């Protein structure tokens, strides 16, 4: 089974802190994604990566950066956390097998910025 | 840009009954891919069913089936014989004709489904 893990289920940080959210997948997937999930807004793509050291902006990249130094690990960085970044963050990965390939999701990190 | 609309924020169904969740999307593309994902409470999101736009036949996975109406840009999910384990948030998602390195999904806002015992 594909396993996507995220470093924390719950995280509380203060405004202005630098925050790292880590995601690891164990199935040698090329693609990795970071989403944020907010009630009434669904999932919105922040960044994605289709290869090591490659990254592409999603729909809401402002205030975030990412790092992918190894194929299995994709990190989301909040350079200076703000209260409007309080949200559920979901990581996902996928293997390029064709056009209907599915994304596999991690359990999520619920981040609260106070 | 494509948009995906789920007009039912919440729905409920009696156990063993059938329920249909609606999804509409807006696109100018002719070839694309549609998905339903399920997010159970406090558990990871998983794929339920998927459909290629150029295929007329509706996809089916056991008790889950879709009603795909391309002209109407509608992609509804039907759950038959509802079970308690079907209780979850359901998300409809759209993907343009993807290439390697471009597999972006656009999600709807979700429908929370409650199963009444």
Short mmCIF file of C-alpha atoms in Angstrom, two decimals:
data_model
loop_
_atom_site.label_atom_id
_atom_site.label_comp_id
_atom_site.label_asym_id
_atom_site.label_seq_id
_atom_site.Cartn_x
_atom_site.Cartn_y
_atom_site.Cartn_z
CA UNK A 1 0.00 0.00 0.00
CA UNK A 2 1.07 3.53 -0.73
CA UNK A 3 1.91 5.43 2.39
CA UNK A 4 2.04 9.19 2.63
CA UNK A 5 2.99 10.51 6.04
CA UNK A 6 3.04 14.02 7.43
CA UNK A 7 5.28 15.05 10.29
CA UNK A 8 2.56 16.35 12.61
CA UNK A 9 -1.19 15.92 12.94
CA UNK A 10 -1.56 19.10 14.98
CA UNK A 11 0.71 22.12 15.18
CA UNK A 12 0.37 25.42 17.02
CA UNK A 13 2.68 28.27 16.07
CA UNK A 14 2.94 31.95 16.81
CA UNK A 15 2.58 34.75 14.29
CA UNK A 16 5.89 35.46 12.58
CA UNK A 17 7.43 32.05 13.22
CA UNK A 18 8.97 30.05 10.42
CA UNK A 19 7.04 26.81 10.03
CA UNK A 20 8.08 23.60 8.31
CA UNK A 21 5.56 20.96 7.30
CA UNK A 22 7.11 17.71 6.14
CA UNK A 23 5.66 15.06 3.87
CA UNK A 24 7.17 11.69 3.01
CA UNK A 25 5.97 9.05 0.58
CA UNK A 26 7.34 5.55 0.33
CA UNK A 27 6.37 4.53 -3.20
CA UNK A 28 8.90 6.33 -5.39
CA UNK A 29 6.27 8.72 -6.78
CA UNK A 30 7.45 11.48 -9.08
CA UNK A 31 4.70 13.94 -8.22
CA UNK A 32 4.02 15.53 -4.88
CA UNK A 33 1.48 18.18 -3.92
CA UNK A 34 0.61 20.52 -1.07
CA UNK A 35 -3.00 21.60 -0.57
CA UNK A 36 -4.76 23.59 2.08
CA UNK A 37 -8.30 22.67 3.06
CA UNK A 38 -10.70 25.23 4.48
CA UNK A 39 -14.43 24.85 5.21
CA UNK A 40 -16.50 26.08 2.31
CA UNK A 41 -13.46 26.42 0.06
CA UNK A 42 -12.52 22.80 -0.51
CA UNK A 43 -8.93 21.95 -1.35
CA UNK A 44 -6.72 24.52 -2.98
CA UNK A 45 -3.34 23.71 -4.48
CA UNK A 46 -0.40 25.61 -3.00
CA UNK A 47 2.58 24.05 -4.79
CA UNK A 48 3.44 20.87 -6.57
CA UNK A 49 6.61 19.14 -7.70
CA UNK A 50 7.10 16.62 -10.48
CA UNK A 51 10.75 15.85 -9.81
CA UNK A 52 13.52 16.43 -7.33
CA UNK A 53 14.37 20.14 -7.07
CA UNK A 54 11.47 21.00 -9.38
CA UNK A 55 8.51 23.02 -8.16
CA UNK A 56 5.50 24.69 -9.69
CA UNK A 57 3.15 27.22 -8.17
CA UNK A 58 -0.42 26.22 -7.63
CA UNK A 59 -3.40 28.48 -7.14
CA UNK A 60 -2.42 30.05 -3.80
CA UNK A 61 1.39 30.12 -3.44
CA UNK A 62 1.62 33.50 -1.71
CA UNK A 63 3.20 33.24 1.72
CA UNK A 64 4.51 29.73 1.11
CA UNK A 65 7.60 28.10 -0.33
CA UNK A 66 8.56 24.47 -0.86
CA UNK A 67 11.61 22.28 -0.96
CA UNK A 68 12.20 18.92 -2.58
CA UNK A 69 15.76 17.76 -2.09
CA UNK A 70 14.93 14.05 -2.19
CA UNK A 71 12.33 12.25 -4.25
CA UNK A 72 10.42 10.93 -1.25
CA UNK A 73 10.23 14.18 0.73
CA UNK A 74 8.37 17.40 0.01
CA UNK A 75 8.44 20.23 2.53
CA UNK A 76 6.10 23.19 2.81
CA UNK A 77 7.57 26.29 4.42
CA UNK A 78 5.72 29.23 5.89
CA UNK A 79 8.43 31.88 6.04
CA UNK A 80 6.53 34.08 8.51
CA UNK A 81 3.35 32.47 9.72
CA UNK A 82 0.22 34.59 9.86
CA UNK A 83 -3.19 33.93 11.38
CA UNK A 84 -4.78 33.61 7.94
CA UNK A 85 -2.60 30.55 7.36
CA UNK A 86 -4.48 28.66 10.07
CA UNK A 87 -5.80 25.71 8.13
CA UNK A 88 -5.62 21.98 7.42
CA UNK A 89 -2.68 21.15 5.16
CA UNK A 90 -2.79 18.02 3.03
CA UNK A 91 0.10 16.44 1.19
CA UNK A 92 -0.42 14.09 -1.73
CA UNK A 93 1.69 12.09 -4.16
CA UNK A 94 1.13 10.33 -7.45
CA UNK A 95 2.93 8.12 -9.89
CA UNK A 96 2.74 8.94 -13.56
CA UNK A 97 0.97 5.87 -14.96
CA UNK A 98 -1.34 7.63 -17.33
CA UNK A 99 -4.03 10.19 -17.35
CA UNK A 100 -6.30 8.67 -14.75
CA UNK A 101 -3.64 8.15 -12.11
CA UNK A 102 -4.86 8.92 -8.63
CA UNK A 103 -3.35 11.08 -5.95
CA UNK A 104 -2.61 9.48 -2.59
CA UNK A 105 -3.11 11.72 0.40
CA UNK A 106 -1.51 12.00 3.80
CA UNK A 107 -3.52 12.35 7.02
CA UNK A 108 -3.18 16.12 7.12
CA UNK A 109 -1.64 18.64 9.49
CA UNK A 110 -3.98 20.99 11.30
CA UNK A 111 -1.99 24.18 11.80
CA UNK A 112 -3.11 26.91 14.16
CA UNK A 113 -1.30 30.24 14.09
CA UNK A 114 -1.95 32.43 17.13
CA UNK B 1 -9.58 28.55 -15.41
CA UNK B 2 -11.75 25.60 -14.62
CA UNK B 3 -14.16 25.70 -11.71
CA UNK B 4 -15.93 22.88 -9.92
CA UNK B 5 -19.20 23.46 -8.08
CA UNK B 6 -20.78 21.23 -5.45
CA UNK B 7 -24.05 22.89 -4.56
CA UNK B 8 -24.95 20.64 -1.62
CA UNK B 9 -22.78 21.43 1.42
CA UNK B 10 -24.51 18.71 3.44
CA UNK B 11 -26.69 15.72 2.69
CA UNK B 12 -28.10 12.86 4.68
CA UNK B 13 -29.49 9.48 3.73
CA UNK B 14 -31.05 6.57 5.52
CA UNK B 15 -28.89 3.48 5.78
CA UNK B 16 -29.47 1.10 2.83
CA UNK B 17 -31.02 3.86 0.72
CA UNK B 18 -29.58 5.54 -2.38
CA UNK B 19 -28.18 9.05 -2.47
CA UNK B 20 -26.87 11.24 -5.28
CA UNK B 21 -24.28 13.96 -4.81
CA UNK B 22 -24.13 16.62 -7.47
CA UNK B 23 -21.13 18.20 -9.16
CA UNK B 24 -20.96 20.62 -12.05
CA UNK B 25 -17.89 22.10 -13.67
CA UNK B 26 -17.01 24.82 -16.08
CA UNK B 27 -14.48 24.23 -18.84
CA UNK B 28 -13.82 25.03 -22.46
CA UNK B 29 -11.75 21.90 -22.95
CA UNK B 30 -13.00 18.86 -24.79
CA UNK B 31 -10.81 16.26 -23.13
CA UNK B 32 -10.46 16.06 -19.37
CA UNK B 33 -10.78 13.75 -16.39
CA UNK B 34 -13.14 13.75 -13.43
CA UNK B 35 -12.78 12.22 -9.99
CA UNK B 36 -14.67 11.73 -6.75
CA UNK B 37 -12.63 11.57 -3.56
CA UNK B 38 -13.87 10.62 -0.11
CA UNK B 39 -12.53 12.00 3.18
CA UNK B 40 -13.84 10.02 6.18
CA UNK B 41 -13.76 11.77 9.58
CA UNK B 42 -10.15 11.98 10.82
CA UNK B 43 -8.95 9.68 8.06
CA UNK B 44 -7.06 10.09 4.83
CA UNK B 45 -8.71 11.08 1.61
CA UNK B 46 -9.12 8.24 -0.88
CA UNK B 47 -10.21 7.94 -4.47
CA UNK B 48 -13.74 6.65 -4.99
CA UNK B 49 -14.23 6.70 -8.75
CA UNK B 50 -12.87 8.31 -11.92
CA UNK B 51 -14.10 9.06 -15.42
CA UNK B 52 -12.56 10.09 -18.72
CA UNK B 53 -14.58 12.73 -20.53
CA UNK B 54 -14.29 11.09 -23.93
CA UNK B 55 -15.88 7.89 -22.62
CA UNK B 56 -19.65 7.94 -22.81
CA UNK B 57 -20.11 4.98 -20.50
CA UNK B 58 -20.59 5.92 -16.88
CA UNK B 59 -17.96 4.58 -14.48
CA UNK B 60 -19.00 2.14 -11.77
CA UNK B 61 -17.15 0.84 -8.71
CA UNK B 62 -19.28 -1.58 -6.71
CA UNK B 63 -21.99 0.52 -4.97
CA UNK B 64 -20.62 3.75 -6.42
CA UNK B 65 -21.52 4.99 -9.89
CA UNK B 66 -21.51 8.26 -11.73
CA UNK B 67 -23.94 10.00 -14.02
CA UNK B 68 -21.72 11.88 -16.46
CA UNK B 69 -23.52 14.38 -18.68
CA UNK B 70 -20.83 16.02 -20.79
CA UNK B 71 -23.07 18.54 -22.54
CA UNK B 72 -24.49 19.67 -19.21
CA UNK B 73 -21.03 19.57 -17.59
CA UNK B 74 -22.40 17.48 -14.78
CA UNK B 75 -20.74 14.62 -12.90
CA UNK B 76 -22.93 13.32 -10.10
CA UNK B 77 -22.06 10.46 -7.74
CA UNK B 78 -24.64 7.86 -6.83
CA UNK B 79 -24.16 5.72 -3.76
CA UNK B 80 -26.44 2.69 -3.59
CA UNK B 81 -27.25 0.70 -0.47
CA UNK B 82 -25.69 3.37 1.75
CA UNK B 83 -23.63 2.08 4.66
CA UNK B 84 -22.46 3.72 7.87
CA UNK B 85 -18.91 3.65 6.54
CA UNK B 86 -19.94 5.90 3.66
CA UNK B 87 -20.25 8.85 6.04
CA UNK B 88 -17.59 11.30 4.87
CA UNK B 89 -16.85 14.50 3.06
CA UNK B 90 -16.99 13.92 -0.70
CA UNK B 91 -15.02 16.04 -3.13
CA UNK B 92 -15.47 16.26 -6.86
CA UNK B 93 -12.29 17.06 -8.81
CA UNK B 94 -11.37 18.04 -12.36
CA UNK B 95 -8.13 17.48 -14.23
CA UNK B 96 -7.26 18.90 -17.62
CA UNK B 97 -5.72 16.59 -20.19
CA UNK B 98 -2.51 16.05 -18.27
CA UNK B 99 1.05 15.66 -19.32
CA UNK B 100 3.87 14.42 -17.19
CA UNK B 101 4.64 17.24 -14.81
CA UNK B 102 1.20 18.77 -15.03
CA UNK B 103 -1.32 16.83 -12.99
CA UNK B 104 -3.09 19.63 -11.24
CA UNK B 105 -6.50 18.81 -9.76
CA UNK B 106 -9.19 21.41 -9.21
CA UNK B 107 -11.49 20.47 -6.34
CA UNK B 108 -15.02 21.46 -5.47
CA UNK B 109 -15.99 22.68 -2.01
CA UNK B 110 -17.21 19.29 -0.83
CA UNK B 111 -20.44 17.66 0.34
CA UNK B 112 -20.66 16.26 3.85
CA UNK B 113 -22.69 13.05 3.77
CA UNK B 114 -24.35 11.73 6.92
CA UNK B 115 -25.77 8.22 7.11
CA UNK B 116 -28.80 7.81 9.36
CA UNK B 117 -28.98 4.37 11.00
#
